[in-house]
PDB file of C-alpha atoms in Angstrom:
ATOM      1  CA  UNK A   1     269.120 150.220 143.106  1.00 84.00           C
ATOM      2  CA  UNK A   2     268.912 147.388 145.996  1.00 88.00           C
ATOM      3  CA  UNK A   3     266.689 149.646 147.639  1.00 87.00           C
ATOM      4  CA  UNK A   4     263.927 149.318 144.922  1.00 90.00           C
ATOM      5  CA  UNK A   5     264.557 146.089 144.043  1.00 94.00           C
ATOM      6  CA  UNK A   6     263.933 145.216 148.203  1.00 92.00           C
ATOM      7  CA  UNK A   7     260.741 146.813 147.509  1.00 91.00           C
ATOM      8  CA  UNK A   8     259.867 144.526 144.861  1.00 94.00           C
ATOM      9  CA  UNK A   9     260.885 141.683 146.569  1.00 94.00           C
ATOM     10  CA  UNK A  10     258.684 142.996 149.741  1.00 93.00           C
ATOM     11  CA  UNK A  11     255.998 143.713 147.931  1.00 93.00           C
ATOM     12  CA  UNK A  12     255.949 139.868 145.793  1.00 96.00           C
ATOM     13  CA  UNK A  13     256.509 138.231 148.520  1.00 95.00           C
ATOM     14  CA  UNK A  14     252.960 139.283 150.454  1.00 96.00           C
ATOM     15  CA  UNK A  15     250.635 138.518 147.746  1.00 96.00           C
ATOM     16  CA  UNK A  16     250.919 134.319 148.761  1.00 97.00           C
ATOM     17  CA  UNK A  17     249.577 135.861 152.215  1.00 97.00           C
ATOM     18  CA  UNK A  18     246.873 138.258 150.811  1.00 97.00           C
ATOM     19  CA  UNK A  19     245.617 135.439 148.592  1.00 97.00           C
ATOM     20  CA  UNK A  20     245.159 133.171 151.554  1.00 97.00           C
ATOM     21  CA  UNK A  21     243.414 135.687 153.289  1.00 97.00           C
ATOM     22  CA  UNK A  22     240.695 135.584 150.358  1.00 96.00           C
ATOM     23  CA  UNK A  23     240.366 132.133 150.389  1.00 96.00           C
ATOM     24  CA  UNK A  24     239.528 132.647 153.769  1.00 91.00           C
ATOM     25  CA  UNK A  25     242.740 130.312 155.173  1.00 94.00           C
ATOM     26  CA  UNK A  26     244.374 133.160 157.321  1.00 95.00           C
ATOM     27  CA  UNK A  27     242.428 135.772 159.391  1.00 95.00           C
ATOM     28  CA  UNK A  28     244.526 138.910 160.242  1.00 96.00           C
ATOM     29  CA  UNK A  29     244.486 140.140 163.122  1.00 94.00           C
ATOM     30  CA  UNK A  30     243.308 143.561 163.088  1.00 94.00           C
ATOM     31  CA  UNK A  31     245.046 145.299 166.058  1.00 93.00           C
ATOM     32  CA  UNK A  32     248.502 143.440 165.533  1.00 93.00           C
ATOM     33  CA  UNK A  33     248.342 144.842 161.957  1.00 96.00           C
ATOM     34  CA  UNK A  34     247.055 148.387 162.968  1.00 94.00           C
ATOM     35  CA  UNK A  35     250.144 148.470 165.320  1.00 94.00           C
ATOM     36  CA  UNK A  36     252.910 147.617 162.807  1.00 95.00           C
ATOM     37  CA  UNK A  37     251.456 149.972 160.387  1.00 97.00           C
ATOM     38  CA  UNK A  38     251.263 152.676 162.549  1.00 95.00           C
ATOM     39  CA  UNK A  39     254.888 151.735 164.018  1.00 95.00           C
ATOM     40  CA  UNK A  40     256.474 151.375 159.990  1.00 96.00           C
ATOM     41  CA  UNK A  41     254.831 154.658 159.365  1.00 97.00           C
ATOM     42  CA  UNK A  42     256.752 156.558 161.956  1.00 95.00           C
ATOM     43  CA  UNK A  43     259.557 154.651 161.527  1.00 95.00           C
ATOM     44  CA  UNK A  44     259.142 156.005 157.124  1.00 95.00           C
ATOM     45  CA  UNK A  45     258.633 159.286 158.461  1.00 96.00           C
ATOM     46  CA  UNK A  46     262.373 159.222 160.813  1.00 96.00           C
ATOM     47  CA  UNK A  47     263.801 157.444 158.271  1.00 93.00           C
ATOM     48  CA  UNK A  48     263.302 160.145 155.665  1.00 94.00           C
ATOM     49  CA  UNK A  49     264.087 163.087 158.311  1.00 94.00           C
ATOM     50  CA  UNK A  50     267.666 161.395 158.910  1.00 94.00           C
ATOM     51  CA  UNK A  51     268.267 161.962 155.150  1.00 91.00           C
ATOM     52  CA  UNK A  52     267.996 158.194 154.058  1.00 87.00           C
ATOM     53  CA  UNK A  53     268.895 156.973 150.547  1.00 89.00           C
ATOM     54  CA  UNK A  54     267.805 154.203 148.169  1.00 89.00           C
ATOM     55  CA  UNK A  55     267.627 152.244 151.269  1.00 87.00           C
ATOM     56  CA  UNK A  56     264.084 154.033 152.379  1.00 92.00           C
ATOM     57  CA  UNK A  57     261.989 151.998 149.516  1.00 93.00           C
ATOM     58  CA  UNK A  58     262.526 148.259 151.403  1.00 92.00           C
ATOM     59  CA  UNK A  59     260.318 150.535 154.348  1.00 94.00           C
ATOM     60  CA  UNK A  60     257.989 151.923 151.665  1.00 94.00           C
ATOM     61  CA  UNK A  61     257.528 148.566 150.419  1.00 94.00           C
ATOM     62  CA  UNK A  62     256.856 147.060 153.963  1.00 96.00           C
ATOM     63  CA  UNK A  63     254.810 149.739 154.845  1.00 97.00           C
ATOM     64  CA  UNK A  64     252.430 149.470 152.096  1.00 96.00           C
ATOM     65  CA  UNK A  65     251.993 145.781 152.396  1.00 97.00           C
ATOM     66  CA  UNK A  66     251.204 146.335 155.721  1.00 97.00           C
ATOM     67  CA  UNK A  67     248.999 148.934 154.804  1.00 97.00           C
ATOM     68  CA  UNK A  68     246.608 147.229 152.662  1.00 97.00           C
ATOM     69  CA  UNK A  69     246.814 143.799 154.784  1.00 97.00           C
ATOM     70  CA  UNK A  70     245.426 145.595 158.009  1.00 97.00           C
ATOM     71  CA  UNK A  71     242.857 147.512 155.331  1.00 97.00           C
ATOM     72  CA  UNK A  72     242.052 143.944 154.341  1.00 97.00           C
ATOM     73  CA  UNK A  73     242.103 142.841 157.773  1.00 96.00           C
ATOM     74  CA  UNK A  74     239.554 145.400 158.487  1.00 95.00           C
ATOM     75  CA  UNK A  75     237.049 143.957 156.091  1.00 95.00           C
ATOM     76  CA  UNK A  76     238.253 139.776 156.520  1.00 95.00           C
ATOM     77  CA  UNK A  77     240.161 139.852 159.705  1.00 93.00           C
ATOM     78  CA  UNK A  78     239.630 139.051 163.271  1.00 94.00           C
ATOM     79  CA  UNK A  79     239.673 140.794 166.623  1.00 85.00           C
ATOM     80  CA  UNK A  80     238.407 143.996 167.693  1.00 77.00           C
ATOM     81  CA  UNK A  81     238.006 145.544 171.198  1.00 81.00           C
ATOM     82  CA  UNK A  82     238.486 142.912 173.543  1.00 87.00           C
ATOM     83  CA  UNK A  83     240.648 142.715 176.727  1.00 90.00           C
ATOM     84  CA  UNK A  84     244.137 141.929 174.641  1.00 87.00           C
ATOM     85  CA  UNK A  85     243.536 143.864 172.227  1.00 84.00           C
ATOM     86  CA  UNK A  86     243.000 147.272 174.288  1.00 89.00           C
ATOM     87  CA  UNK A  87     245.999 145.972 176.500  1.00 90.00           C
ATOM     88  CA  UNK A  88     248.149 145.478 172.501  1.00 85.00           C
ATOM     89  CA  UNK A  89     247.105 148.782 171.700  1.00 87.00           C
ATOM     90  CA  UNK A  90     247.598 150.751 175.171  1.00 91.00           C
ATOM     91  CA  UNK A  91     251.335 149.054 175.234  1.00 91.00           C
ATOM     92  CA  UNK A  92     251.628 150.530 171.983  1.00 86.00           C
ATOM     93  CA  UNK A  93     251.106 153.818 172.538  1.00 87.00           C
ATOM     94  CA  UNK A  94     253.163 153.724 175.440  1.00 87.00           C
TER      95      UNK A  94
END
């Protein structure tokens, strides 16, 4: 029951953030939110193999907010291949 009602709360609590990135007063970052999504999918994926309960749907929740803001991000954000960005991403995958 908390579990879904963390996902709720996750998933409420983005939309002030996704509506400033319309109105064009926050710019993702593309690579910073390509990490974390990649990084909360594993970390669904683990979760679920080490049998979780309720508790799984505050990562769902995350996860798909994250999802959509680096899809947005894609489309509205900033960033791309520069120097940081390739050094984010190879520090990453390490």
């Amino acid at each position: 029951m908390l579990g879904r009602i963390s996902l709720i709360v996750t998933v409420l609590g983005a939309i002030p953030y996704i509506v400033s990135i319309f109105r064009t007063d926050v710019r993702p970052e593309r690579t910073t939110w390509g990490i974390w999504t990649v990084v909360l999918v594993l970390a669904v994926i683990s979760y679920r193999a080490a049998g979780a309960g309720d508790s799984i749907w505050f990562l769902v929740g995350d996860l798909f907010i994250t999802g959509v803001i680096f899809v947005i991000s894609l489309f509205r954000g900033v960033g791309g291949w520069s120097k940081v960005d390739i050094a984010s991403i190879t520090v990453a995958l390490m």
